Amino acid sequence: MENQTFDKDIGNLGETLLSLVVPVFNEADGIREFIFAVDKAMSASWPEPQIAPRLEIIFVDDGSSDGTSTIVRTLRKGDARIKLLTLSRNFGKEAALSAGLDAATGDAAIPMDVDLQDPPEVIRPMVEKWLGGAKVVNARRCDRSADTMFKRSTSRLFYRTINMVADHKIADDVGDFRLLDRDAIEVLKQMTEHTRFNKGLFSWIGFTTETVEYVRPEREVGTSKWRTLKLLNLALDGIVSSTTLPLRIWTIIGALISLGAVAYAGFLLVYTLTQGADVPGYASIMITVLMLGGLNLLSLGLIGEYLGRVAIQVRGRPLYVVESREGF
């Protein structure tokens, strides 16, 4: 699809199509509230319907076991904007988001969470930045007081850590909630990574980027599906997907230890020839062996993380499997 050219005037939006991409997993309680909130925000942002952008709302059901798909189908009967992409099983949010972006047909797409922690009121400021020439518009959480102290602390640690090692830094406190121009979407669709870390991909593609800020509200419905272990796995995927610096660090550490060993061996040779041999110390030998053994195991584990992802990639399996498409 070729991009349309728009004047930088908020009144020229009537011919544009925005795709809201909403991955859902066991979110039956939140679907209706989400659509109501979107309609309310759009009416407030563009009081004159004829100049408001058109919407398609793509729900990606990531293997839900509740009535999520049933509710979406029911709502679709009276609302042609609603589309449903059902995956054959739970592939994870990163894959579900990629499926939604692949299916989006709009001039721009906005990934959103159904829990309304991504407030629909931010859509208009993002659209205005887009009309001003930005290809990517990040939505930055300037106030996360609604999150727990643990979540704020771990999030801060994650962003600080990944930006210390990543080849391309990701924006602090910016999740998947952002506006992506059609040009950006087409580039993302060419990405073949199976270990998906979308925040890193959004950063890697570049393009002119602007930022809008918002206060992150509390989750209105349902409960978070992100558990501590899942978040740790996502953080590890993010680091491994964004850089090979950890491997280079271990190359440097290995080189330094080798140089130290050669220097120490030379020292022992000279000392033995000049001073005679001392009785060897059990403690020093054990400390050295345990330290080097631990470093070896740690470095092998790190290599294994990268190698495992290479194995996943070369299998060539699809990132996700679509069971049904409705409304497309």
GROMACS .gro file of C-alpha atoms in nm:
model
  328
    1MET     CA    1   0.000   0.000   0.000
    2GLU     CA    2   0.138   0.342  -0.092
    3ASN     CA    3   0.127   0.616   0.168
    4GLN     CA    4  -0.108   0.904   0.118
    5THR     CA    5   0.018   1.259   0.149
    6PHE     CA    6  -0.158   1.474   0.407
    7ASP     CA    7  -0.153   1.845   0.472
    8LYS     CA    8  -0.038   1.926   0.823
    9ASP     CA    9  -0.390   2.002   0.927
   10ILE     CA   10  -0.588   1.795   1.174
   11GLY     CA   11  -0.899   1.855   0.965
   12ASN     CA   12  -0.774   1.643   0.674
   13LEU     CA   13  -0.804   1.309   0.845
   14GLY     CA   14  -1.133   1.185   0.706
   15GLU     CA   15  -0.967   0.971   0.438
   16THR     CA   16  -0.708   0.812   0.665
   17LEU     CA   17  -0.733   0.474   0.833
   18LEU     CA   18  -0.583   0.402   1.174
   19SER     CA   19  -0.531   0.042   1.281
   20LEU     CA   20  -0.558  -0.025   1.654
   21VAL     CA   21  -0.374  -0.352   1.718
   22VAL     CA   22  -0.490  -0.513   2.042
   23PRO     CA   23  -0.335  -0.848   2.149
   24VAL     CA   24  -0.563  -1.024   2.399
   25PHE     CA   25  -0.522  -1.332   2.617
   26ASN     CA   26  -0.811  -1.424   2.847
   27GLU     CA   27  -0.942  -1.065   2.846
   28ALA     CA   28  -1.315  -1.133   2.808
   29ASP     CA   29  -1.401  -0.883   3.082
   30GLY     CA   30  -1.221  -0.595   2.915
   31ILE     CA   31  -1.328  -0.601   2.550
   32ARG     CA   32  -1.650  -0.399   2.582
   33GLU     CA   33  -1.494  -0.142   2.816
   34PHE     CA   34  -1.203  -0.096   2.576
   35ILE     CA   35  -1.425  -0.027   2.274
   36PHE     CA   36  -1.641   0.209   2.479
   37ALA     CA   37  -1.333   0.400   2.597
   38VAL     CA   38  -1.196   0.424   2.241
   39ASP     CA   39  -1.527   0.558   2.106
   40LYS     CA   40  -1.551   0.810   2.390
   41ALA     CA   41  -1.194   0.933   2.335
   42MET     CA   42  -1.237   0.960   1.958
   43SER     CA   43  -1.560   1.157   1.995
   44ALA     CA   44  -1.393   1.395   2.240
   45SER     CA   45  -1.083   1.435   2.022
   46TRP     CA   46  -1.272   1.485   1.695
   47PRO     CA   47  -1.625   1.617   1.773
   48GLU     CA   48  -1.705   1.632   1.400
   49PRO     CA   49  -1.720   1.272   1.276
   50GLN     CA   50  -1.654   1.369   0.914
   51ILE     CA   51  -1.301   1.488   0.995
   52ALA     CA   52  -1.212   1.205   1.233
   53PRO     CA   53  -0.982   0.929   1.110
   54ARG     CA   54  -1.144   0.599   1.030
   55LEU     CA   55  -1.060   0.306   1.255
   56GLU     CA   56  -1.007  -0.065   1.228
   57ILE     CA   57  -0.975  -0.240   1.562
   58ILE     CA   58  -0.781  -0.564   1.526
   59PHE     CA   59  -0.810  -0.799   1.822
   60VAL     CA   60  -0.548  -1.074   1.816
   61ASP     CA   61  -0.667  -1.363   2.032
   62ASP     CA   62  -0.347  -1.528   2.153
   63GLY     CA   63  -0.495  -1.865   2.245
   64SER     CA   64  -0.749  -1.749   2.505
   65SER     CA   65  -0.934  -2.016   2.702
   66ASP     CA   66  -1.220  -1.791   2.816
   67GLY     CA   67  -1.489  -1.623   2.606
   68THR     CA   68  -1.265  -1.355   2.454
   69SER     CA   69  -1.322  -1.459   2.092
   70THR     CA   70  -1.695  -1.507   2.148
   71ILE     CA   71  -1.735  -1.152   2.279
   72VAL     CA   72  -1.534  -1.006   1.992
   73ARG     CA   73  -1.747  -1.197   1.741
   74THR     CA   74  -2.065  -1.073   1.907
   75LEU     CA   75  -1.949  -0.712   1.896
   76ARG     CA   76  -1.833  -0.751   1.536
   77LYS     CA   77  -2.189  -0.815   1.420
   78GLY     CA   78  -2.282  -0.457   1.494
   79ASP     CA   79  -1.947  -0.287   1.432
   80ALA     CA   80  -1.766  -0.334   1.100
   81ARG     CA   81  -1.452  -0.170   1.241
   82ILE     CA   82  -1.384  -0.472   1.462
   83LYS     CA   83  -1.170  -0.752   1.320
   84LEU     CA   84  -1.056  -1.074   1.485
   85LEU     CA   85  -0.737  -1.266   1.427
   86THR     CA   86  -0.737  -1.595   1.618
   87LEU     CA   87  -0.405  -1.774   1.671
   88SER     CA   88  -0.397  -2.152   1.697
   89ARG     CA   89  -0.246  -2.141   2.048
   90ASN     CA   90  -0.070  -1.905   2.287
   91PHE     CA   91   0.241  -1.777   2.110
   92GLY     CA   92   0.311  -1.488   2.350
   93LYS     CA   93   0.243  -1.118   2.327
   94GLU     CA   94   0.542  -1.037   2.107
   95ALA     CA   95   0.427  -1.283   1.838
   96ALA     CA   96   0.062  -1.175   1.874
   97LEU     CA   97   0.158  -0.810   1.828
   98SER     CA   98   0.359  -0.900   1.518
   99ALA     CA   99   0.056  -1.089   1.381
  100GLY     CA  100  -0.162  -0.782   1.434
  101LEU     CA  101   0.085  -0.549   1.262
  102ASP     CA  102   0.116  -0.792   0.970
  103ALA     CA  103  -0.263  -0.787   0.931
  104ALA     CA  104  -0.308  -0.411   0.974
  105THR     CA  105  -0.416  -0.224   0.660
  106GLY     CA  106  -0.418   0.131   0.798
  107ASP     CA  107  -0.203   0.427   0.700
  108ALA     CA  108  -0.069   0.402   1.055
  109ALA     CA  109  -0.103   0.148   1.336
  110ILE     CA  110  -0.119   0.190   1.712
  111PRO     CA  111  -0.052  -0.117   1.932
  112MET     CA  112  -0.259  -0.094   2.252
  113ASP     CA  113  -0.333  -0.300   2.561
  114VAL     CA  114  -0.696  -0.380   2.630
  115ASP     CA  115  -0.664  -0.300   3.003
  116LEU     CA  116  -0.679   0.077   2.926
  117GLN     CA  117  -0.339   0.147   3.077
  118ASP     CA  118  -0.270   0.274   2.726
  119PRO     CA  119  -0.527   0.558   2.736
  120PRO     CA  120  -0.710   0.617   2.406
  121GLU     CA  121  -0.701   0.993   2.479
  122VAL     CA  122  -0.336   0.987   2.369
  123ILE     CA  123  -0.432   0.887   2.014
  124ARG     CA  124  -0.496   1.245   1.900
  125PRO     CA  125  -0.160   1.386   2.023
  126MET     CA  126   0.016   1.097   1.850
  127VAL     CA  127  -0.176   1.158   1.527
  128GLU     CA  128  -0.084   1.527   1.539
  129LYS     CA  129   0.287   1.439   1.570
  130TRP     CA  130   0.243   1.197   1.280
  131LEU     CA  131   0.084   1.465   1.063
  132GLY     CA  132   0.379   1.686   1.154
  133GLY     CA  133   0.612   1.443   0.978
  134ALA     CA  134   0.702   1.180   1.235
  135LYS     CA  135   0.707   0.818   1.116
  136VAL     CA  136   0.714   0.681   1.472
  137VAL     CA  137   0.548   0.848   1.770
  138ASN     CA  138   0.641   0.703   2.109
  139ALA     CA  139   0.406   0.731   2.406
  140ARG     CA  140   0.624   0.780   2.713
  141ARG     CA  141   0.497   0.713   3.065
  142CYS     CA  142   0.593   1.026   3.257
  143ASP     CA  143   0.421   0.910   3.574
  144ARG     CA  144   0.403   0.543   3.676
  145SER     CA  145   0.270   0.589   4.028
  146ALA     CA  146  -0.015   0.352   3.941
  147ASP     CA  147   0.238   0.068   3.916
  148THR     CA  148   0.376  -0.111   4.220
  149MET     CA  149   0.715  -0.014   4.361
  150PHE     CA  150   0.854  -0.351   4.252
  151LYS     CA  151   0.737  -0.303   3.893
  152ARG     CA  152   0.871   0.054   3.874
  153SER     CA  153   1.208  -0.052   4.016
  154THR     CA  154   1.251  -0.354   3.791
  155SER     CA  155   1.139  -0.155   3.488
  156ARG     CA  156   1.393   0.117   3.563
  157LEU     CA  157   1.665  -0.146   3.607
  158PHE     CA  158   1.567  -0.313   3.279
  159TYR     CA  159   1.581   0.005   3.071
  160ARG     CA  160   1.910   0.110   3.231
  161THR     CA  161   2.068  -0.231   3.175
  162ILE     CA  162   1.958  -0.280   2.816
  163ASN     CA  163   2.062   0.071   2.714
  164MET     CA  164   2.408   0.009   2.858
  165VAL     CA  165   2.465  -0.285   2.624
  166ALA     CA  166   2.223  -0.244   2.330
  167ASP     CA  167   2.352  -0.151   1.986
  168HIS     CA  168   2.049   0.076   1.944
  169LYS     CA  169   1.906   0.229   2.260
  170ILE     CA  170   1.536   0.196   2.335
  171ALA     CA  171   1.339   0.489   2.475
  172ASP     CA  172   1.298   0.487   2.854
  173ASP     CA  173   0.947   0.414   2.986
  174VAL     CA  174   0.807   0.352   2.639
  175GLY     CA  175   0.625   0.023   2.591
  176ASP     CA  176   0.456  -0.108   2.278
  177PHE     CA  177   0.206   0.181   2.285
  178ARG     CA  178   0.310   0.407   1.998
  179LEU     CA  179   0.207   0.513   1.649
  180LEU     CA  180   0.381   0.349   1.354
  181ASP     CA  181   0.356   0.490   1.003
  182ARG     CA  182   0.288   0.255   0.712
  183ASP     CA  183   0.654   0.285   0.604
  184ALA     CA  184   0.764   0.167   0.949
  185ILE     CA  185   0.512  -0.120   0.944
  186GLU     CA  186   0.636  -0.244   0.608
  187VAL     CA  187   0.994  -0.256   0.737
  188LEU     CA  188   0.883  -0.442   1.052
  189LYS     CA  189   0.702  -0.698   0.837
  190GLN     CA  190   1.036  -0.784   0.675
  191MET     CA  191   1.193  -0.872   1.011
  192THR     CA  192   1.248  -1.247   1.039
  193GLU     CA  193   1.346  -1.278   1.407
  194HIS     CA  194   1.170  -1.562   1.586
  195THR     CA  195   1.289  -1.457   1.931
  196ARG     CA  196   1.090  -1.137   1.915
  197PHE     CA  197   1.158  -0.823   2.116
  198ASN     CA  198   0.942  -0.559   1.951
  199LYS     CA  199   1.068  -0.262   2.151
  200GLY     CA  200   1.416  -0.331   2.017
  201LEU     CA  201   1.286  -0.368   1.662
  202PHE     CA  202   1.092  -0.042   1.688
  203SER     CA  203   1.418   0.127   1.788
  204TRP     CA  204   1.629  -0.045   1.523
  205ILE     CA  205   1.420   0.067   1.224
  206GLY     CA  206   1.498   0.433   1.290
  207PHE     CA  207   1.280   0.688   1.103
  208THR     CA  208   1.185   1.032   1.230
  209THR     CA  209   1.063   0.982   1.585
  210GLU     CA  210   0.864   1.207   1.817
  211THR     CA  211   0.739   1.152   2.171
  212VAL     CA  212   0.422   1.235   2.360
  213GLU     CA  213   0.395   1.190   2.736
  214TYR     CA  214   0.107   1.058   2.941
  215VAL     CA  215   0.027   0.953   3.295
  216ARG     CA  216  -0.013   0.577   3.318
  217PRO     CA  217  -0.345   0.496   3.486
  218GLU     CA  218  -0.427   0.190   3.693
  219ARG     CA  219  -0.547  -0.122   3.519
  220GLU     CA  220  -0.927  -0.098   3.499
  221VAL     CA  221  -1.027  -0.458   3.427
  222GLY     CA  222  -0.876  -0.802   3.460
  223THR     CA  223  -0.536  -0.894   3.595
  224SER     CA  224  -0.191  -0.880   3.442
  225LYS     CA  225  -0.074  -1.198   3.266
  226TRP     CA  226   0.290  -1.099   3.313
  227ARG     CA  227   0.447  -1.299   3.594
  228THR     CA  228   0.799  -1.245   3.728
  229LEU     CA  229   0.948  -1.538   3.533
  230LYS     CA  230   0.788  -1.417   3.208
  231LEU     CA  231   0.927  -1.067   3.264
  232LEU     CA  232   1.274  -1.210   3.330
  233ASN     CA  233   1.256  -1.414   3.010
  234LEU     CA  234   1.145  -1.105   2.816
  235ALA     CA  235   1.434  -0.904   2.961
  236LEU     CA  236   1.681  -1.176   2.865
  237ASP     CA  237   1.533  -1.198   2.514
  238GLY     CA  238   1.561  -0.820   2.489
  239ILE     CA  239   1.931  -0.816   2.577
  240VAL     CA  240   2.023  -1.115   2.359
  241SER     CA  241   1.818  -0.981   2.065
  242SER     CA  242   1.958  -0.629   2.089
  243THR     CA  243   2.333  -0.689   2.110
  244THR     CA  244   2.622  -0.936   2.103
  245LEU     CA  245   2.816  -0.726   2.353
  246PRO     CA  246   2.792  -0.990   2.631
  247LEU     CA  247   2.982  -1.233   2.406
  248ARG     CA  248   3.246  -0.972   2.335
  249ILE     CA  249   3.276  -0.899   2.707
  250TRP     CA  250   3.356  -1.264   2.775
  251THR     CA  251   3.613  -1.260   2.496
  252ILE     CA  252   3.783  -0.968   2.669
  253ILE     CA  253   3.756  -1.135   3.011
  254GLY     CA  254   3.907  -1.456   2.871
  255ALA     CA  255   4.193  -1.262   2.711
  256LEU     CA  256   4.268  -1.079   3.036
  257ILE     CA  257   4.264  -1.402   3.239
  258SER     CA  258   4.496  -1.566   2.984
  259LEU     CA  259   4.738  -1.275   3.002
  260GLY     CA  260   4.725  -1.286   3.380
  261ALA     CA  261   4.792  -1.661   3.377
  262VAL     CA  262   5.093  -1.619   3.147
  263ALA     CA  263   5.230  -1.339   3.365
  264TYR     CA  264   5.178  -1.545   3.681
  265ALA     CA  265   5.342  -1.850   3.522
  266GLY     CA  266   5.645  -1.636   3.436
  267PHE     CA  267   5.657  -1.505   3.791
  268LEU     CA  268   5.645  -1.861   3.935
  269LEU     CA  269   5.924  -1.975   3.701
  270VAL     CA  270   6.154  -1.691   3.802
  271TYR     CA  271   6.064  -1.725   4.171
  272THR     CA  272   6.130  -2.102   4.171
  273LEU     CA  273   6.465  -2.064   3.998
  274THR     CA  274   6.582  -1.793   4.235
  275GLN     CA  275   6.413  -1.876   4.567
  276GLY     CA  276   6.335  -2.246   4.542
  277ALA     CA  277   5.996  -2.415   4.551
  278ASP     CA  278   5.747  -2.340   4.830
  279VAL     CA  279   5.499  -2.591   4.965
  280PRO     CA  280   5.188  -2.538   4.746
  281GLY     CA  281   4.880  -2.393   4.920
  282TYR     CA  282   4.559  -2.591   4.902
  283ALA     CA  283   4.336  -2.287   4.965
  284SER     CA  284   4.482  -2.076   4.684
  285ILE     CA  285   4.456  -2.364   4.438
  286MET     CA  286   4.093  -2.431   4.529
  287ILE     CA  287   3.999  -2.062   4.505
  288THR     CA  288   4.159  -2.037   4.160
  289VAL     CA  289   3.999  -2.358   4.032
  290LEU     CA  290   3.651  -2.266   4.162
  291MET     CA  291   3.672  -1.912   4.026
  292LEU     CA  292   3.781  -2.020   3.679
  293GLY     CA  293   3.530  -2.308   3.681
  294GLY     CA  294   3.248  -2.069   3.767
  295LEU     CA  295   3.353  -1.826   3.495
  296ASN     CA  296   3.366  -2.111   3.243
  297LEU     CA  297   3.016  -2.229   3.331
  298LEU     CA  298   2.879  -1.873   3.318
  299SER     CA  299   3.035  -1.804   2.980
  300LEU     CA  300   2.911  -2.139   2.844
  301GLY     CA  301   2.561  -2.057   2.965
  302LEU     CA  302   2.573  -1.721   2.789
  303ILE     CA  303   2.693  -1.883   2.467
  304GLY     CA  304   2.411  -2.135   2.506
  305GLU     CA  305   2.153  -1.854   2.523
  306TYR     CA  306   2.269  -1.718   2.188
  307LEU     CA  307   2.309  -2.065   2.036
  308GLY     CA  308   1.958  -2.165   2.144
  309ARG     CA  309   1.813  -1.865   1.965
  310VAL     CA  310   2.014  -1.946   1.655
  311ALA     CA  311   1.867  -2.300   1.662
  312ILE     CA  312   1.515  -2.157   1.688
  313GLN     CA  313   1.583  -1.924   1.396
  314VAL     CA  314   1.731  -2.181   1.158
  315ARG     CA  315   1.437  -2.420   1.205
  316GLY     CA  316   1.239  -2.178   0.992
  317ARG     CA  317   0.907  -2.230   1.169
  318PRO     CA  318   0.650  -1.948   1.139
  319LEU     CA  319   0.644  -1.692   1.416
  320TYR     CA  320   0.273  -1.763   1.471
  321VAL     CA  321  -0.008  -1.972   1.323
  322VAL     CA  322  -0.340  -1.810   1.237
  323GLU     CA  323  -0.643  -2.029   1.297
  324SER     CA  324  -0.903  -1.786   1.162
  325ARG     CA  325  -0.941  -1.434   1.025
  326GLU     CA  326  -1.272  -1.254   1.060
  327GLY     CA  327  -1.361  -0.916   0.916
  328PHE     CA  328  -1.060  -0.878   0.689
   0.00000   0.00000   0.00000
